[in-house]
């Protein structure tokens, strides 16, 4: 068995050397490293939209610095249209972590503009953070800005649509990142970019997953508010419906995470952390078996389930990391194609 693995490794290495040499000759033929100006634009555009989103959110959250843009704050509207599953106010400190995490990975993405391997700028090839990835993230911020304005103007149904659209765009960014990192995983290690593999996993994938999970929870919270204020459903039932959807999404993700998508998302832990924070916030604010026992019990069950999922994920990944490394499964890929460069 060891002889077979060694032979396989030597063959893979030979393929890599051949492909890398071919790539180098192609680049030398052109005389210089190619830029991807559309991707550069996407990086700058996504960064500017994120900065604008943070500025708008800050202005909308602080009545002392709103500069006349808003006649009330996000919190004012949230208090006016309360929900039976709105978490405790201190839970929303999570936005500070979200914003900081996005700043860190955006800076990392910019650093790839200045770095190169095998006569390619790393932001160009391998395209882990692709043009689509950045455009989708920019679109997320555009929808987030739109949500802020329509929410403050109490357009609840439109706000729900904006928030759902922002979540979908985050999912698209994550899809691009997971797919491309797995596709080029062996190449990254071949080019001595193993550190970048982990930076992608920790900063980009876990950071965006943290953001996407909280945004998904916020969408369910907005959905409960719309149901109770526009759909004629009482607050407790609206909260139960949203918690039920959350439970289904949790179970679906856990199965996808551990069984179907393991090779892509193995080292992504943050969704479970966010769920623990969210359900803890609901428990702190609303747990009362005498007033609304159904939602109290359901929230408690979901909190425990989230914690168990995180523990299961940790121990499973610990074992798989040693016994079934992803790099064995990942495709061997070296030569850039026109599609990859664009």
mmCIF file of C-alpha atoms in Angstrom:
data_model
loop_
_atom_site.group_PDB
_atom_site.id
_atom_site.type_symbol
_atom_site.label_atom_id
_atom_site.label_comp_id
_atom_site.label_asym_id
_atom_site.label_seq_id
_atom_site.Cartn_x
_atom_site.Cartn_y
_atom_site.Cartn_z
ATOM 1 C CA UNK A 1 0.000 0.000 0.000
ATOM 2 C CA UNK A 2 2.853 2.383 0.889
ATOM 3 C CA UNK A 3 4.585 1.561 -2.390
ATOM 4 C CA UNK A 4 1.372 2.372 -4.276
ATOM 5 C CA UNK A 5 0.975 5.718 -2.489
ATOM 6 C CA UNK A 6 4.611 6.608 -3.117
ATOM 7 C CA UNK A 7 4.258 5.765 -6.811
ATOM 8 C CA UNK A 8 1.041 7.826 -6.992
ATOM 9 C CA UNK A 9 2.766 10.765 -5.303
ATOM 10 C CA UNK A 10 5.723 10.594 -7.714
ATOM 11 C CA UNK A 11 3.385 10.513 -10.705
ATOM 12 C CA UNK A 12 1.434 13.461 -9.356
ATOM 13 C CA UNK A 13 4.671 15.363 -8.760
ATOM 14 C CA UNK A 14 5.822 14.645 -12.296
ATOM 15 C CA UNK A 15 2.505 15.889 -13.686
ATOM 16 C CA UNK A 16 2.805 19.030 -11.607
ATOM 17 C CA UNK A 17 6.362 19.714 -12.768
ATOM 18 C CA UNK A 18 5.395 19.227 -16.400
ATOM 19 C CA UNK A 19 2.325 21.465 -16.095
ATOM 20 C CA UNK A 20 4.163 24.136 -14.134
ATOM 21 C CA UNK A 21 6.993 24.236 -16.699
ATOM 22 C CA UNK A 22 4.443 24.545 -19.500
ATOM 23 C CA UNK A 23 2.741 27.401 -17.660
ATOM 24 C CA UNK A 24 6.070 29.157 -17.127
ATOM 25 C CA UNK A 25 6.934 28.872 -20.822
ATOM 26 C CA UNK A 26 3.550 30.326 -21.772
ATOM 27 C CA UNK A 27 4.098 33.303 -19.479
ATOM 28 C CA UNK A 28 7.682 33.825 -20.665
ATOM 29 C CA UNK A 29 6.399 33.813 -24.234
ATOM 30 C CA UNK A 30 4.143 36.740 -23.423
ATOM 31 C CA UNK A 31 7.043 38.490 -21.684
ATOM 32 C CA UNK A 32 5.245 39.650 -18.536
ATOM 33 C CA UNK A 33 2.631 38.670 -16.005
ATOM 34 C CA UNK A 34 -0.912 39.376 -17.081
ATOM 35 C CA UNK A 35 -3.296 41.579 -15.144
ATOM 36 C CA UNK A 36 -7.017 40.973 -14.874
ATOM 37 C CA UNK A 37 -8.447 44.486 -14.856
ATOM 38 C CA UNK A 38 -12.040 43.348 -14.512
ATOM 39 C CA UNK A 39 -11.137 41.425 -11.365
ATOM 40 C CA UNK A 40 -9.197 44.425 -10.065
ATOM 41 C CA UNK A 41 -12.319 46.513 -10.575
ATOM 42 C CA UNK A 42 -14.401 43.867 -8.782
ATOM 43 C CA UNK A 43 -12.018 43.901 -5.796
ATOM 44 C CA UNK A 44 -12.109 47.686 -5.514
ATOM 45 C CA UNK A 45 -15.874 47.839 -6.089
ATOM 46 C CA UNK A 46 -16.587 45.185 -3.444
ATOM 47 C CA UNK A 47 -14.357 46.967 -0.941
ATOM 48 C CA UNK A 48 -15.974 50.347 -1.558
ATOM 49 C CA UNK A 49 -19.481 48.883 -1.261
ATOM 50 C CA UNK A 50 -18.515 47.251 2.027
ATOM 51 C CA UNK A 51 -17.135 50.527 3.383
ATOM 52 C CA UNK A 52 -20.290 52.355 2.293
ATOM 53 C CA UNK A 53 -22.440 49.665 3.910
ATOM 54 C CA UNK A 54 -20.604 50.030 7.224
ATOM 55 C CA UNK A 55 -20.920 53.829 7.091
ATOM 56 C CA UNK A 56 -24.659 53.668 6.376
ATOM 57 C CA UNK A 57 -25.205 51.098 9.128
ATOM 58 C CA UNK A 58 -23.267 53.260 11.590
ATOM 59 C CA UNK A 59 -25.262 56.361 10.714
ATOM 60 C CA UNK A 60 -28.537 54.443 10.908
ATOM 61 C CA UNK A 61 -27.624 53.030 14.291
ATOM 62 C CA UNK A 62 -26.594 56.232 16.025
ATOM 63 C CA UNK A 63 -29.118 59.108 16.271
ATOM 64 C CA UNK A 64 -26.359 61.602 17.101
ATOM 65 C CA UNK A 65 -24.494 61.188 13.813
ATOM 66 C CA UNK A 66 -27.198 60.356 11.263
ATOM 67 C CA UNK A 67 -26.445 63.603 9.346
ATOM 68 C CA UNK A 68 -30.117 64.107 8.524
ATOM 69 C CA UNK A 69 -30.332 60.907 6.482
ATOM 70 C CA UNK A 70 -32.670 59.137 8.894
ATOM 71 C CA UNK A 71 -35.479 60.254 11.164
ATOM 72 C CA UNK A 72 -35.070 57.214 13.417
ATOM 73 C CA UNK A 73 -32.593 54.418 14.048
ATOM 74 C CA UNK A 74 -32.619 50.732 13.182
ATOM 75 C CA UNK A 75 -33.141 49.959 16.866
ATOM 76 C CA UNK A 76 -36.139 52.319 17.035
ATOM 77 C CA UNK A 77 -37.912 50.375 14.301
ATOM 78 C CA UNK A 78 -36.925 47.060 15.882
ATOM 79 C CA UNK A 79 -38.490 48.121 19.175
ATOM 80 C CA UNK A 80 -41.621 49.323 17.400
ATOM 81 C CA UNK A 81 -42.022 46.025 15.534
ATOM 82 C CA UNK A 82 -40.806 43.597 18.157
ATOM 83 C CA UNK A 83 -40.823 39.832 17.764
ATOM 84 C CA UNK A 84 -41.098 36.938 20.180
ATOM 85 C CA UNK A 85 -37.692 35.705 18.991
ATOM 86 C CA UNK A 86 -35.758 38.980 18.923
ATOM 87 C CA UNK A 87 -32.570 38.241 20.891
ATOM 88 C CA UNK A 88 -31.274 40.352 23.780
ATOM 89 C CA UNK A 89 -29.783 43.684 22.698
ATOM 90 C CA UNK A 90 -26.259 42.697 23.729
ATOM 91 C CA UNK A 91 -26.397 39.871 21.182
ATOM 92 C CA UNK A 92 -26.075 42.404 18.386
ATOM 93 C CA UNK A 93 -22.442 43.040 19.306
ATOM 94 C CA UNK A 94 -21.942 40.259 16.787
ATOM 95 C CA UNK A 95 -22.099 42.878 14.019
ATOM 96 C CA UNK A 96 -18.789 44.305 15.242
ATOM 97 C CA UNK A 97 -17.190 40.884 14.848
ATOM 98 C CA UNK A 98 -18.766 40.456 11.415
ATOM 99 C CA UNK A 99 -17.474 43.792 10.142
ATOM 100 C CA UNK A 100 -13.994 43.243 11.574
ATOM 101 C CA UNK A 101 -13.769 39.785 10.023
ATOM 102 C CA UNK A 102 -14.775 41.113 6.603
ATOM 103 C CA UNK A 103 -12.141 43.849 6.847
ATOM 104 C CA UNK A 104 -9.438 41.273 7.565
ATOM 105 C CA UNK A 105 -10.243 39.016 4.626
ATOM 106 C CA UNK A 106 -10.696 41.968 2.266
ATOM 107 C CA UNK A 107 -7.189 43.130 3.208
ATOM 108 C CA UNK A 108 -5.917 39.617 2.620
ATOM 109 C CA UNK A 109 -7.590 39.586 -0.800
ATOM 110 C CA UNK A 110 -5.892 42.874 -1.656
ATOM 111 C CA UNK A 111 -2.521 41.440 -0.644
ATOM 112 C CA UNK A 112 -2.856 38.885 -3.442
ATOM 113 C CA UNK A 113 -2.620 41.745 -5.945
ATOM 114 C CA UNK A 114 0.992 42.285 -4.872
ATOM 115 C CA UNK A 115 2.047 38.633 -4.744
ATOM 116 C CA UNK A 116 2.904 36.172 -7.500
ATOM 117 C CA UNK A 117 3.856 32.550 -8.150
ATOM 118 C CA UNK A 118 4.963 30.844 -11.370
ATOM 119 C CA UNK A 119 4.666 34.092 -13.335
ATOM 120 C CA UNK A 120 1.077 34.713 -12.270
ATOM 121 C CA UNK A 121 -0.283 37.276 -9.867
ATOM 122 C CA UNK A 122 -2.077 35.375 -7.132
ATOM 123 C CA UNK A 123 -5.225 37.449 -7.510
ATOM 124 C CA UNK A 124 -5.342 36.308 -11.159
ATOM 125 C CA UNK A 125 -4.412 32.645 -10.798
ATOM 126 C CA UNK A 126 -5.389 30.467 -9.069
ATOM 127 C CA UNK A 127 -8.707 32.356 -8.916
ATOM 128 C CA UNK A 128 -9.891 31.246 -5.477
ATOM 129 C CA UNK A 129 -11.376 34.702 -4.917
ATOM 130 C CA UNK A 130 -12.823 35.032 -8.382
ATOM 131 C CA UNK A 131 -14.486 37.966 -10.095
ATOM 132 C CA UNK A 132 -17.892 36.412 -9.422
ATOM 133 C CA UNK A 133 -16.953 36.035 -5.762
ATOM 134 C CA UNK A 134 -16.239 39.759 -5.390
ATOM 135 C CA UNK A 135 -19.212 40.904 -7.446
ATOM 136 C CA UNK A 136 -21.543 38.750 -5.343
ATOM 137 C CA UNK A 137 -20.087 40.241 -2.164
ATOM 138 C CA UNK A 138 -20.547 43.747 -3.567
ATOM 139 C CA UNK A 139 -24.172 42.945 -4.420
ATOM 140 C CA UNK A 140 -24.676 41.731 -0.855
ATOM 141 C CA UNK A 141 -23.580 45.113 0.447
ATOM 142 C CA UNK A 142 -25.826 46.939 -2.004
ATOM 143 C CA UNK A 143 -28.823 44.965 -0.771
ATOM 144 C CA UNK A 144 -27.748 45.568 2.835
ATOM 145 C CA UNK A 145 -27.683 49.321 2.214
ATOM 146 C CA UNK A 146 -31.108 49.110 0.577
ATOM 147 C CA UNK A 147 -32.409 47.121 3.560
ATOM 148 C CA UNK A 148 -31.264 49.855 5.945
ATOM 149 C CA UNK A 149 -33.243 52.542 4.148
ATOM 150 C CA UNK A 150 -36.444 50.540 3.657
ATOM 151 C CA UNK A 151 -36.326 49.205 7.222
ATOM 152 C CA UNK A 152 -36.030 52.671 8.720
ATOM 153 C CA UNK A 153 -38.955 53.754 6.549
ATOM 154 C CA UNK A 154 -40.908 50.791 7.976
ATOM 155 C CA UNK A 155 -41.376 49.034 4.638
ATOM 156 C CA UNK A 156 -41.281 45.643 6.313
ATOM 157 C CA UNK A 157 -42.071 43.393 3.367
ATOM 158 C CA UNK A 158 -39.592 45.125 1.070
ATOM 159 C CA UNK A 159 -36.998 44.966 3.839
ATOM 160 C CA UNK A 160 -37.509 41.212 4.078
ATOM 161 C CA UNK A 161 -36.947 40.855 0.328
ATOM 162 C CA UNK A 162 -33.765 42.963 0.488
ATOM 163 C CA UNK A 163 -32.394 40.925 3.364
ATOM 164 C CA UNK A 164 -33.172 37.619 1.646
ATOM 165 C CA UNK A 165 -31.427 38.845 -1.514
ATOM 166 C CA UNK A 166 -28.357 39.847 0.482
ATOM 167 C CA UNK A 167 -28.211 36.364 2.004
ATOM 168 C CA UNK A 168 -28.435 34.691 -1.409
ATOM 169 C CA UNK A 169 -25.548 36.817 -2.691
ATOM 170 C CA UNK A 170 -23.457 35.779 0.321
ATOM 171 C CA UNK A 171 -24.223 32.146 -0.453
ATOM 172 C CA UNK A 172 -22.985 32.731 -4.003
ATOM 173 C CA UNK A 173 -19.709 34.192 -2.721
ATOM 174 C CA UNK A 174 -19.262 31.199 -0.447
ATOM 175 C CA UNK A 175 -20.036 28.797 -3.294
ATOM 176 C CA UNK A 176 -17.301 30.365 -5.426
ATOM 177 C CA UNK A 177 -14.788 30.232 -2.591
ATOM 178 C CA UNK A 178 -15.487 26.630 -1.575
ATOM 179 C CA UNK A 179 -15.555 25.346 -5.148
ATOM 180 C CA UNK A 180 -12.384 27.110 -6.284
ATOM 181 C CA UNK A 181 -10.316 26.330 -3.196
ATOM 182 C CA UNK A 182 -11.026 22.624 -3.603
ATOM 183 C CA UNK A 183 -10.385 22.773 -7.342
ATOM 184 C CA UNK A 184 -6.952 24.355 -6.922
ATOM 185 C CA UNK A 185 -6.018 22.825 -3.566
ATOM 186 C CA UNK A 186 -3.229 20.582 -4.848
ATOM 187 C CA UNK A 187 -1.812 23.383 -6.969
ATOM 188 C CA UNK A 188 -1.662 25.724 -3.972
ATOM 189 C CA UNK A 189 0.327 23.177 -1.983
ATOM 190 C CA UNK A 190 2.564 22.489 -4.985
ATOM 191 C CA UNK A 191 3.362 26.208 -5.181
ATOM 192 C CA UNK A 192 4.206 26.321 -1.434
ATOM 193 C CA UNK A 193 1.018 28.241 -0.683
ATOM 194 C CA UNK A 194 -0.215 26.003 2.111
ATOM 195 C CA UNK A 195 -0.426 29.005 4.436
ATOM 196 C CA UNK A 196 -2.779 30.676 1.982
ATOM 197 C CA UNK A 197 -5.000 27.598 2.010
ATOM 198 C CA UNK A 198 -5.525 28.066 5.738
ATOM 199 C CA UNK A 199 -5.897 31.832 5.420
ATOM 200 C CA UNK A 200 -8.642 31.223 2.866
ATOM 201 C CA UNK A 201 -10.356 28.766 5.177
ATOM 202 C CA UNK A 202 -10.084 30.842 8.343
ATOM 203 C CA UNK A 203 -10.424 34.398 7.068
ATOM 204 C CA UNK A 204 -12.556 34.105 3.944
ATOM 205 C CA UNK A 205 -14.687 30.998 4.310
ATOM 206 C CA UNK A 206 -15.265 31.093 8.065
ATOM 207 C CA UNK A 207 -15.633 34.880 7.994
ATOM 208 C CA UNK A 208 -18.244 34.842 5.246
ATOM 209 C CA UNK A 209 -20.010 31.841 6.793
ATOM 210 C CA UNK A 210 -20.209 33.742 10.071
ATOM 211 C CA UNK A 211 -21.773 36.686 8.217
ATOM 212 C CA UNK A 212 -24.101 34.522 6.096
ATOM 213 C CA UNK A 213 -25.398 32.540 9.073
ATOM 214 C CA UNK A 214 -26.209 35.654 11.065
ATOM 215 C CA UNK A 215 -27.862 37.229 8.016
ATOM 216 C CA UNK A 216 -29.950 34.076 7.578
ATOM 217 C CA UNK A 217 -31.043 34.313 11.205
ATOM 218 C CA UNK A 218 -31.838 38.016 10.716
ATOM 219 C CA UNK A 219 -33.956 37.099 7.686
ATOM 220 C CA UNK A 220 -35.970 34.629 9.767
ATOM 221 C CA UNK A 221 -36.382 37.305 12.430
ATOM 222 C CA UNK A 222 -37.651 39.759 9.806
ATOM 223 C CA UNK A 223 -39.953 37.047 8.484
ATOM 224 C CA UNK A 224 -41.502 36.627 11.937
ATOM 225 C CA UNK A 225 -42.017 40.393 12.143
ATOM 226 C CA UNK A 226 -43.730 40.471 8.740
ATOM 227 C CA UNK A 227 -45.967 37.539 9.686
ATOM 228 C CA UNK A 228 -47.104 39.186 12.913
ATOM 229 C CA UNK A 229 -47.512 42.715 11.548
ATOM 230 C CA UNK A 230 -48.714 42.098 7.996
ATOM 231 C CA UNK A 231 -49.890 38.505 7.956
ATOM 232 C CA UNK A 232 -52.341 38.603 10.827
ATOM 233 C CA UNK A 233 -50.482 35.939 12.834
ATOM 234 C CA UNK A 234 -49.846 36.442 16.545
ATOM 235 C CA UNK A 235 -46.259 37.023 17.641
ATOM 236 C CA UNK A 236 -45.773 33.701 19.384
ATOM 237 C CA UNK A 237 -46.948 31.683 16.390
ATOM 238 C CA UNK A 238 -44.852 33.809 14.016
ATOM 239 C CA UNK A 239 -41.835 33.125 16.208
ATOM 240 C CA UNK A 240 -42.600 29.405 16.224
ATOM 241 C CA UNK A 241 -42.782 29.336 12.427
ATOM 242 C CA UNK A 242 -39.402 31.058 12.103
ATOM 243 C CA UNK A 243 -37.825 28.776 14.707
ATOM 244 C CA UNK A 244 -39.242 25.774 12.854
ATOM 245 C CA UNK A 245 -37.655 26.968 9.613
ATOM 246 C CA UNK A 246 -34.394 27.533 11.493
ATOM 247 C CA UNK A 247 -34.519 23.948 12.777
ATOM 248 C CA UNK A 248 -35.031 22.575 9.256
ATOM 249 C CA UNK A 249 -32.178 24.679 7.870
ATOM 250 C CA UNK A 250 -29.901 23.558 10.706
ATOM 251 C CA UNK A 251 -30.566 19.884 10.069
ATOM 252 C CA UNK A 252 -30.191 20.325 6.311
ATOM 253 C CA UNK A 253 -26.870 22.137 6.696
ATOM 254 C CA UNK A 254 -25.532 19.586 9.176
ATOM 255 C CA UNK A 255 -26.220 16.736 6.744
ATOM 256 C CA UNK A 256 -24.692 18.650 3.834
ATOM 257 C CA UNK A 257 -21.734 19.686 5.968
ATOM 258 C CA UNK A 258 -20.834 16.247 7.274
ATOM 259 C CA UNK A 259 -21.816 14.003 4.371
ATOM 260 C CA UNK A 260 -22.220 15.617 0.959
ATOM 261 C CA UNK A 261 -20.057 18.756 1.062
ATOM 262 C CA UNK A 262 -17.339 17.626 3.460
ATOM 263 C CA UNK A 263 -14.493 18.014 0.963
ATOM 264 C CA UNK A 264 -15.494 21.632 0.414
ATOM 265 C CA UNK A 265 -16.587 22.849 3.865
ATOM 266 C CA UNK A 266 -14.725 20.577 6.290
ATOM 267 C CA UNK A 267 -12.979 23.381 8.161
ATOM 268 C CA UNK A 268 -15.950 25.752 8.355
ATOM 269 C CA UNK A 269 -17.140 25.921 11.970
ATOM 270 C CA UNK A 270 -18.652 29.371 12.358
ATOM 271 C CA UNK A 271 -22.287 28.612 11.396
ATOM 272 C CA UNK A 272 -22.705 26.605 14.589
ATOM 273 C CA UNK A 273 -21.065 29.325 16.685
ATOM 274 C CA UNK A 274 -23.477 31.927 15.320
ATOM 275 C CA UNK A 275 -26.459 29.682 16.019
ATOM 276 C CA UNK A 276 -25.346 29.230 19.625
ATOM 277 C CA UNK A 277 -25.045 33.006 20.040
ATOM 278 C CA UNK A 278 -28.431 33.644 18.406
ATOM 279 C CA UNK A 279 -30.377 31.075 20.420
ATOM 280 C CA UNK A 280 -28.648 32.140 23.631
ATOM 281 C CA UNK A 281 -29.769 35.714 22.932
ATOM 282 C CA UNK A 282 -33.355 34.561 22.450
ATOM 283 C CA UNK A 283 -33.219 32.544 25.677
ATOM 284 C CA UNK A 284 -31.922 35.521 27.655
ATOM 285 C CA UNK A 285 -34.636 37.804 26.303
ATOM 286 C CA UNK A 286 -37.699 35.571 26.040
ATOM 287 C CA UNK A 287 -37.323 32.348 28.022
ATOM 288 C CA UNK A 288 -40.481 32.067 30.111
ATOM 289 C CA UNK A 289 -42.292 28.751 30.420
ATOM 290 C CA UNK A 290 -45.393 30.399 31.846
ATOM 291 C CA UNK A 291 -45.908 33.065 29.153
ATOM 292 C CA UNK A 292 -44.792 31.275 25.975
ATOM 293 C CA UNK A 293 -43.723 27.713 26.772
ATOM 294 C CA UNK A 294 -43.684 26.484 23.161
ATOM 295 C CA UNK A 295 -41.068 28.931 21.910
ATOM 296 C CA UNK A 296 -39.067 28.696 25.144
ATOM 297 C CA UNK A 297 -38.772 24.922 24.865
ATOM 298 C CA UNK A 298 -38.099 25.022 21.116
ATOM 299 C CA UNK A 299 -35.361 27.627 21.534
ATOM 300 C CA UNK A 300 -33.769 25.606 24.327
ATOM 301 C CA UNK A 301 -33.793 22.471 22.172
ATOM 302 C CA UNK A 302 -32.244 24.333 19.228
ATOM 303 C CA UNK A 303 -29.539 25.795 21.462
ATOM 304 C CA UNK A 304 -28.578 22.369 22.785
ATOM 305 C CA UNK A 305 -28.728 20.925 19.269
ATOM 306 C CA UNK A 306 -26.429 23.669 17.954
ATOM 307 C CA UNK A 307 -23.889 22.944 20.686
ATOM 308 C CA UNK A 308 -24.018 19.200 19.983
ATOM 309 C CA UNK A 309 -23.568 19.827 16.261
ATOM 310 C CA UNK A 310 -20.496 21.962 16.959
ATOM 311 C CA UNK A 311 -18.981 19.267 19.181
ATOM 312 C CA UNK A 312 -19.736 16.580 16.611
ATOM 313 C CA UNK A 313 -18.208 18.732 13.882
ATOM 314 C CA UNK A 314 -15.049 19.313 15.943
ATOM 315 C CA UNK A 315 -14.414 15.658 16.742
ATOM 316 C CA UNK A 316 -15.308 14.505 13.233
ATOM 317 C CA UNK A 317 -12.951 17.006 11.603
ATOM 318 C CA UNK A 318 -10.177 16.126 14.054
ATOM 319 C CA UNK A 319 -10.399 12.476 12.987
ATOM 320 C CA UNK A 320 -10.818 13.179 9.277
ATOM 321 C CA UNK A 321 -7.895 15.612 9.225
ATOM 322 C CA UNK A 322 -5.562 12.792 10.273
ATOM 323 C CA UNK A 323 -7.121 9.831 8.487
ATOM 324 C CA UNK A 324 -8.767 11.254 5.349
ATOM 325 C CA UNK A 325 -7.016 14.485 4.296
ATOM 326 C CA UNK A 326 -8.832 16.434 1.610
ATOM 327 C CA UNK A 327 -5.710 16.851 -0.513
ATOM 328 C CA UNK A 328 -5.874 13.155 -1.460
ATOM 329 C CA UNK A 329 -9.329 13.701 -2.985
ATOM 330 C CA UNK A 330 -8.684 17.081 -4.593
ATOM 331 C CA UNK A 331 -8.178 17.214 -8.367
ATOM 332 C CA UNK A 332 -4.717 17.700 -9.843
ATOM 333 C CA UNK A 333 -4.843 21.027 -11.593
ATOM 334 C CA UNK A 334 -2.014 23.227 -12.790
ATOM 335 C CA UNK A 335 -2.429 24.788 -16.214
ATOM 336 C CA UNK A 336 -4.503 27.992 -16.244
ATOM 337 C CA UNK A 337 -7.212 28.166 -18.879
ATOM 338 C CA UNK A 338 -8.765 31.242 -20.433
ATOM 339 C CA UNK A 339 -11.847 30.666 -18.257
ATOM 340 C CA UNK A 340 -9.708 30.565 -15.105
ATOM 341 C CA UNK A 341 -7.851 33.748 -16.001
ATOM 342 C CA UNK A 342 -11.106 35.605 -16.568
#
